[in-house]
Amino acid sequence: MKSQVAFSYGGQCLDSNIDGFTTLSVAGRGDFTRAVTATDLASDGAKYLSSRLESKKLTIKFFLKSVSLTDLTAKLGKLKWILSAKNTTVSFADDPLYKYVGTVTSVTLDDTTLHPTGSIEVTLSDLYCYSIAQQKTGTGKTVAFIDYDSEFPNVPLSVEFTPSSAISVFQMTSNQSKRFLLNQSVSAGKKVVVDFETLSCTVNGANVLSSVSLNSNFADFTIDKNTVLTFNADGRYLVRFEVKKL
């Protein structure tokens, strides 16, 4: 039977894909550590200079049932093959709307019986977790993100905008001083697609990256629950994004 905290790695649920595998527990999801840089004072203590959140580790405990040594060897082989993927999605059945990105850094067995327990250690270089892709659609000049369920800002996946009438340039700004400017005319009904994952921009499917202003916040056009985007014309929009949590 599938565990309530069943572990999935690279899109493969181990409880479902390996007969006899059961996820017992997962530790570390709520943890974080902060490295602080400080300099000692001549008086007591030290002066704070800077700090950063560090990568974190998840530890997954599991049980693996087998009927023979050959069966155990085959299941361990499949387990190691699935876990050999690098920097891939990590998720758990009790929190299906959110995922991490990490790499398995160790697999250990607690004993050598036909029914061993063991541990899988996953290192999360990016310590944040991200929701499944969400989207906002509508018409007009503005779009608000008041239902963005986190304080942490994140770059959207993409923005699509189709103007109702022809425009000489396409501009998108936020109330948090972010700006994207395409120095190219766009005819009515032609879709502008700004892809923040691949840092690309198209109009009606044609690449127009060379017309994107160098002053645009292409790599750091972040949104959060307080963000309001404004377009320089009326039209249809579709914004795809992931909510970012610690």
mmCIF file of C-alpha atoms in Angstrom:
data_model
loop_
_atom_site.group_PDB
_atom_site.id
_atom_site.type_symbol
_atom_site.label_atom_id
_atom_site.label_comp_id
_atom_site.label_asym_id
_atom_site.label_seq_id
_atom_site.Cartn_x
_atom_site.Cartn_y
_atom_site.Cartn_z
ATOM 1 C CA MET A 1 0.000 0.000 0.000
ATOM 2 C CA LYS A 2 1.262 3.475 -0.889
ATOM 3 C CA SER A 3 2.573 5.471 2.064
ATOM 4 C CA GLN A 4 0.958 8.777 3.044
ATOM 5 C CA VAL A 5 4.374 10.418 2.560
ATOM 6 C CA ALA A 6 5.329 8.397 -0.544
ATOM 7 C CA PHE A 7 8.555 9.750 -2.067
ATOM 8 C CA SER A 8 8.732 10.667 -5.759
ATOM 9 C CA TYR A 9 12.008 11.394 -7.527
ATOM 10 C CA GLY A 10 12.252 12.624 -11.092
ATOM 11 C CA GLY A 11 8.510 12.096 -11.467
ATOM 12 C CA GLN A 12 8.650 8.441 -10.374
ATOM 13 C CA CYS A 13 6.899 7.411 -7.149
ATOM 14 C CA LEU A 14 9.124 4.775 -5.531
ATOM 15 C CA ASP A 15 6.230 3.260 -3.556
ATOM 16 C CA SER A 16 4.430 2.591 -6.850
ATOM 17 C CA ASN A 17 7.353 1.790 -9.163
ATOM 18 C CA ILE A 18 9.324 -0.565 -6.913
ATOM 19 C CA ASP A 19 7.355 -3.525 -5.588
ATOM 20 C CA GLY A 20 7.881 -3.846 -1.825
ATOM 21 C CA PHE A 21 9.217 -0.285 -1.346
ATOM 22 C CA THR A 22 7.523 1.803 1.361
ATOM 23 C CA THR A 23 8.407 5.346 2.372
ATOM 24 C CA LEU A 24 8.444 5.422 6.180
ATOM 25 C CA SER A 25 9.239 9.066 6.957
ATOM 26 C CA VAL A 26 10.845 12.222 5.644
ATOM 27 C CA ALA A 27 12.835 14.725 7.700
ATOM 28 C CA GLY A 28 14.225 18.139 6.867
ATOM 29 C CA ARG A 29 11.444 19.761 4.869
ATOM 30 C CA GLY A 30 10.812 22.410 7.504
ATOM 31 C CA ASP A 31 14.470 23.074 8.267
ATOM 32 C CA PHE A 32 16.754 25.856 7.137
ATOM 33 C CA THR A 33 20.163 27.138 8.178
ATOM 34 C CA ARG A 34 21.607 30.601 7.721
ATOM 35 C CA ALA A 35 25.326 31.274 7.411
ATOM 36 C CA VAL A 36 26.289 34.580 9.038
ATOM 37 C CA THR A 37 29.379 36.601 8.167
ATOM 38 C CA ALA A 38 30.526 38.822 11.010
ATOM 39 C CA THR A 39 33.708 40.442 12.237
ATOM 40 C CA ASP A 40 34.847 40.376 15.841
ATOM 41 C CA LEU A 41 34.689 43.674 17.694
ATOM 42 C CA ALA A 42 37.331 45.010 20.016
ATOM 43 C CA SER A 43 34.560 45.040 22.603
ATOM 44 C CA ASP A 44 32.235 42.115 23.257
ATOM 45 C CA GLY A 45 30.638 40.242 20.391
ATOM 46 C CA ALA A 46 30.858 40.823 16.663
ATOM 47 C CA LYS A 47 29.431 43.105 13.976
ATOM 48 C CA TYR A 48 27.004 41.569 11.508
ATOM 49 C CA LEU A 49 28.104 41.964 7.875
ATOM 50 C CA SER A 50 25.909 39.668 5.800
ATOM 51 C CA SER A 51 24.118 36.321 5.776
ATOM 52 C CA ARG A 52 22.726 33.755 3.355
ATOM 53 C CA LEU A 53 20.401 30.770 3.511
ATOM 54 C CA GLU A 54 22.305 27.561 2.845
ATOM 55 C CA SER A 55 21.316 24.490 0.863
ATOM 56 C CA LYS A 56 19.527 21.840 2.912
ATOM 57 C CA LYS A 57 19.169 18.084 3.065
ATOM 58 C CA LEU A 58 16.133 15.809 3.222
ATOM 59 C CA THR A 59 16.391 12.352 4.775
ATOM 60 C CA ILE A 60 13.886 9.747 3.584
ATOM 61 C CA LYS A 61 13.576 6.541 5.602
ATOM 62 C CA PHE A 62 12.285 3.498 3.711
ATOM 63 C CA PHE A 63 11.486 -0.213 3.986
ATOM 64 C CA LEU A 64 12.164 -2.651 1.154
ATOM 65 C CA LYS A 65 10.566 -6.097 1.158
ATOM 66 C CA SER A 66 11.894 -8.910 -1.037
ATOM 67 C CA VAL A 67 11.439 -12.671 -1.318
ATOM 68 C CA SER A 68 14.976 -13.719 -2.238
ATOM 69 C CA LEU A 69 18.497 -12.379 -2.630
ATOM 70 C CA THR A 70 17.974 -12.214 -6.385
ATOM 71 C CA ASP A 71 14.771 -10.254 -5.872
ATOM 72 C CA LEU A 72 16.505 -7.873 -3.449
ATOM 73 C CA THR A 73 19.391 -7.307 -5.840
ATOM 74 C CA ALA A 74 16.999 -6.510 -8.687
ATOM 75 C CA LYS A 75 14.980 -4.069 -6.585
ATOM 76 C CA LEU A 76 18.098 -2.313 -5.297
ATOM 77 C CA GLY A 77 19.329 -2.031 -8.871
ATOM 78 C CA LYS A 78 16.083 -0.370 -9.947
ATOM 79 C CA LEU A 79 16.172 1.892 -6.883
ATOM 80 C CA LYS A 80 19.692 3.078 -7.668
ATOM 81 C CA TRP A 81 18.797 3.594 -11.327
ATOM 82 C CA ILE A 82 15.839 5.852 -10.443
ATOM 83 C CA LEU A 83 17.893 7.752 -7.874
ATOM 84 C CA SER A 84 20.807 8.305 -10.264
ATOM 85 C CA ALA A 85 19.050 11.304 -11.850
ATOM 86 C CA LYS A 86 20.657 14.657 -11.051
ATOM 87 C CA ASN A 87 19.037 17.935 -10.036
ATOM 88 C CA THR A 88 15.502 16.678 -10.580
ATOM 89 C CA THR A 89 12.062 17.061 -9.023
ATOM 90 C CA VAL A 90 11.454 15.797 -5.477
ATOM 91 C CA SER A 91 7.946 15.525 -4.034
ATOM 92 C CA PHE A 92 5.890 13.735 -1.383
ATOM 93 C CA ALA A 93 2.336 12.378 -1.385
ATOM 94 C CA ASP A 94 1.256 14.405 1.660
ATOM 95 C CA ASP A 95 2.065 17.703 -0.126
ATOM 96 C CA PRO A 96 1.205 17.027 -3.787
ATOM 97 C CA LEU A 97 0.901 20.690 -4.802
ATOM 98 C CA TYR A 98 4.551 21.501 -4.066
ATOM 99 C CA LYS A 99 7.884 20.174 -5.287
ATOM 100 C CA TYR A 100 11.599 20.620 -4.620
ATOM 101 C CA VAL A 101 14.575 20.264 -6.918
ATOM 102 C CA GLY A 102 17.463 18.177 -5.604
ATOM 103 C CA THR A 103 20.005 15.414 -6.082
ATOM 104 C CA VAL A 104 20.360 12.136 -4.165
ATOM 105 C CA THR A 105 23.745 12.234 -2.449
ATOM 106 C CA SER A 106 23.618 8.951 -0.525
ATOM 107 C CA VAL A 107 21.664 5.715 -0.151
ATOM 108 C CA THR A 108 22.375 3.510 2.872
ATOM 109 C CA LEU A 109 20.906 0.226 4.114
ATOM 110 C CA ASP A 110 20.573 -0.353 7.847
ATOM 111 C CA ASP A 111 20.999 -4.149 7.561
ATOM 112 C CA THR A 112 21.579 -6.937 5.033
ATOM 113 C CA THR A 113 18.375 -8.924 5.486
ATOM 114 C CA LEU A 114 15.854 -9.630 2.750
ATOM 115 C CA HIS A 115 13.653 -6.888 4.250
ATOM 116 C CA PRO A 116 16.055 -4.022 4.943
ATOM 117 C CA THR A 117 15.305 -0.509 6.081
ATOM 118 C CA GLY A 118 17.430 2.312 4.795
ATOM 119 C CA SER A 119 17.909 6.036 4.243
ATOM 120 C CA ILE A 120 18.047 8.238 1.172
ATOM 121 C CA GLU A 121 19.696 11.627 1.522
ATOM 122 C CA VAL A 122 18.671 14.348 -0.939
ATOM 123 C CA THR A 123 20.626 17.597 -1.154
ATOM 124 C CA LEU A 124 18.516 20.587 -2.184
ATOM 125 C CA SER A 125 20.802 23.159 -3.775
ATOM 126 C CA ASP A 126 17.718 25.379 -4.015
ATOM 127 C CA LEU A 127 16.230 25.141 -0.549
ATOM 128 C CA TYR A 128 12.842 26.556 -1.610
ATOM 129 C CA CYS A 129 9.863 24.491 -2.718
ATOM 130 C CA TYR A 130 7.646 25.485 -5.635
ATOM 131 C CA SER A 131 3.972 24.936 -6.383
ATOM 132 C CA ILE A 132 2.725 23.196 -9.477
ATOM 133 C CA ALA A 133 2.313 25.678 -12.332
ATOM 134 C CA GLN A 134 -0.608 28.059 -11.871
ATOM 135 C CA GLN A 135 -2.026 30.584 -14.282
ATOM 136 C CA LYS A 136 -4.022 33.779 -14.406
ATOM 137 C CA THR A 137 -6.037 34.661 -17.488
ATOM 138 C CA GLY A 138 -8.244 37.591 -18.354
ATOM 139 C CA THR A 139 -8.652 40.750 -20.402
ATOM 140 C CA GLY A 140 -7.713 44.350 -19.724
ATOM 141 C CA LYS A 141 -4.590 46.278 -18.789
ATOM 142 C CA THR A 142 -3.826 45.002 -15.263
ATOM 143 C CA VAL A 143 -3.505 41.735 -13.374
ATOM 144 C CA ALA A 144 -3.124 41.401 -9.575
ATOM 145 C CA PHE A 145 -1.654 38.492 -7.615
ATOM 146 C CA ILE A 146 -3.417 38.923 -4.263
ATOM 147 C CA ASP A 147 -3.990 35.141 -4.087
ATOM 148 C CA TYR A 148 -0.259 34.368 -4.507
ATOM 149 C CA ASP A 149 0.143 32.198 -1.400
ATOM 150 C CA SER A 150 3.612 33.234 -0.206
ATOM 151 C CA GLU A 151 5.706 36.209 0.894
ATOM 152 C CA PHE A 152 8.659 35.074 -1.218
ATOM 153 C CA PRO A 153 8.916 36.672 -4.689
ATOM 154 C CA ASN A 154 9.524 34.502 -7.736
ATOM 155 C CA VAL A 155 10.018 35.074 -11.463
ATOM 156 C CA PRO A 156 6.937 33.970 -13.458
ATOM 157 C CA LEU A 157 7.292 31.138 -15.949
ATOM 158 C CA SER A 158 5.847 33.131 -18.851
ATOM 159 C CA VAL A 159 3.545 35.964 -19.810
ATOM 160 C CA GLU A 160 1.373 35.912 -22.941
ATOM 161 C CA PHE A 161 -0.351 39.070 -24.159
ATOM 162 C CA THR A 162 -2.519 39.646 -27.231
ATOM 163 C CA PRO A 163 -3.363 43.330 -27.808
ATOM 164 C CA SER A 164 -6.882 44.275 -28.870
ATOM 165 C CA SER A 165 -5.506 46.971 -31.187
ATOM 166 C CA ALA A 166 -2.143 47.615 -32.834
ATOM 167 C CA ILE A 167 0.617 48.999 -30.584
ATOM 168 C CA SER A 168 3.961 50.592 -31.495
ATOM 169 C CA VAL A 169 5.782 48.937 -28.571
ATOM 170 C CA PHE A 170 4.865 46.363 -25.926
ATOM 171 C CA GLN A 171 5.526 47.294 -22.322
ATOM 172 C CA MET A 172 4.787 45.483 -19.078
ATOM 173 C CA THR A 173 5.516 47.069 -15.696
ATOM 174 C CA SER A 174 4.877 46.170 -12.078
ATOM 175 C CA ASN A 175 4.135 48.316 -9.049
ATOM 176 C CA GLN A 176 7.469 47.043 -7.660
ATOM 177 C CA SER A 177 9.627 48.855 -10.240
ATOM 178 C CA LYS A 178 10.018 45.920 -12.632
ATOM 179 C CA ARG A 179 9.833 46.644 -16.360
ATOM 180 C CA PHE A 180 9.824 44.726 -19.639
ATOM 181 C CA LEU A 181 9.960 46.638 -22.935
ATOM 182 C CA LEU A 182 9.760 45.251 -26.477
ATOM 183 C CA ASN A 183 10.744 47.924 -29.000
ATOM 184 C CA GLN A 184 8.649 46.534 -31.826
ATOM 185 C CA SER A 185 5.160 47.132 -33.127
ATOM 186 C CA VAL A 186 2.579 44.411 -32.542
ATOM 187 C CA SER A 187 -0.548 44.089 -34.664
ATOM 188 C CA ALA A 188 -3.961 43.519 -33.131
ATOM 189 C CA GLY A 189 -4.559 39.857 -32.380
ATOM 190 C CA LYS A 190 -0.842 38.885 -32.553
ATOM 191 C CA LYS A 191 0.370 37.129 -29.408
ATOM 192 C CA VAL A 192 3.461 38.318 -27.513
ATOM 193 C CA VAL A 193 5.063 35.530 -25.450
ATOM 194 C CA VAL A 194 7.685 36.440 -22.844
ATOM 195 C CA ASP A 195 9.322 33.240 -21.553
ATOM 196 C CA PHE A 196 11.215 33.931 -18.344
ATOM 197 C CA GLU A 197 12.498 30.351 -18.109
ATOM 198 C CA THR A 198 14.367 30.425 -21.410
ATOM 199 C CA LEU A 199 14.761 34.245 -21.554
ATOM 200 C CA SER A 200 13.106 34.355 -24.963
ATOM 201 C CA CYS A 201 10.444 36.530 -26.553
ATOM 202 C CA THR A 202 8.263 35.884 -29.599
ATOM 203 C CA VAL A 203 5.522 37.696 -31.521
ATOM 204 C CA ASN A 204 3.129 35.439 -33.410
ATOM 205 C CA GLY A 205 5.750 32.673 -33.037
ATOM 206 C CA ALA A 206 8.672 34.689 -34.461
ATOM 207 C CA ASN A 207 11.759 35.331 -32.325
ATOM 208 C CA VAL A 208 12.051 39.046 -31.446
ATOM 209 C CA LEU A 209 14.636 38.832 -28.666
ATOM 210 C CA SER A 210 16.866 41.384 -30.402
ATOM 211 C CA SER A 211 14.109 44.000 -29.964
ATOM 212 C CA VAL A 212 13.885 43.564 -26.186
ATOM 213 C CA SER A 213 15.234 46.615 -24.388
ATOM 214 C CA LEU A 214 18.476 46.029 -22.491
ATOM 215 C CA ASN A 215 16.932 47.950 -19.605
ATOM 216 C CA SER A 216 14.289 45.259 -19.153
ATOM 217 C CA ASN A 217 14.205 43.230 -15.933
ATOM 218 C CA PHE A 218 14.298 40.003 -17.912
ATOM 219 C CA ALA A 219 16.121 37.852 -15.349
ATOM 220 C CA ASP A 220 14.613 39.360 -12.193
ATOM 221 C CA PHE A 221 11.041 40.308 -13.095
ATOM 222 C CA THR A 222 9.684 38.911 -9.824
ATOM 223 C CA ILE A 223 6.111 38.756 -8.571
ATOM 224 C CA ASP A 224 4.582 38.165 -5.140
ATOM 225 C CA LYS A 225 1.170 38.574 -3.507
ATOM 226 C CA ASN A 226 1.448 42.370 -3.606
ATOM 227 C CA THR A 227 2.294 42.573 -7.318
ATOM 228 C CA VAL A 228 0.096 44.290 -9.891
ATOM 229 C CA LEU A 229 1.185 44.008 -13.534
ATOM 230 C CA THR A 230 0.203 46.743 -15.971
ATOM 231 C CA PHE A 231 0.282 46.452 -19.773
ATOM 232 C CA ASN A 232 0.446 49.470 -22.065
ATOM 233 C CA ALA A 233 -2.691 48.416 -23.952
ATOM 234 C CA ASP A 234 -5.925 46.494 -23.545
ATOM 235 C CA GLY A 235 -5.789 42.846 -24.487
ATOM 236 C CA ARG A 236 -5.962 39.212 -23.435
ATOM 237 C CA TYR A 237 -3.322 37.943 -21.020
ATOM 238 C CA LEU A 238 -2.156 34.623 -19.595
ATOM 239 C CA VAL A 239 0.456 34.546 -16.828
ATOM 240 C CA ARG A 240 1.986 31.201 -15.787
ATOM 241 C CA PHE A 241 3.798 31.102 -12.448
ATOM 242 C CA GLU A 242 4.893 28.982 -9.498
ATOM 243 C CA VAL A 243 4.437 30.013 -5.868
ATOM 244 C CA LYS A 244 7.741 29.902 -3.974
ATOM 245 C CA LYS A 245 7.932 28.839 -0.309
ATOM 246 C CA LEU A 246 10.675 28.152 2.218
#
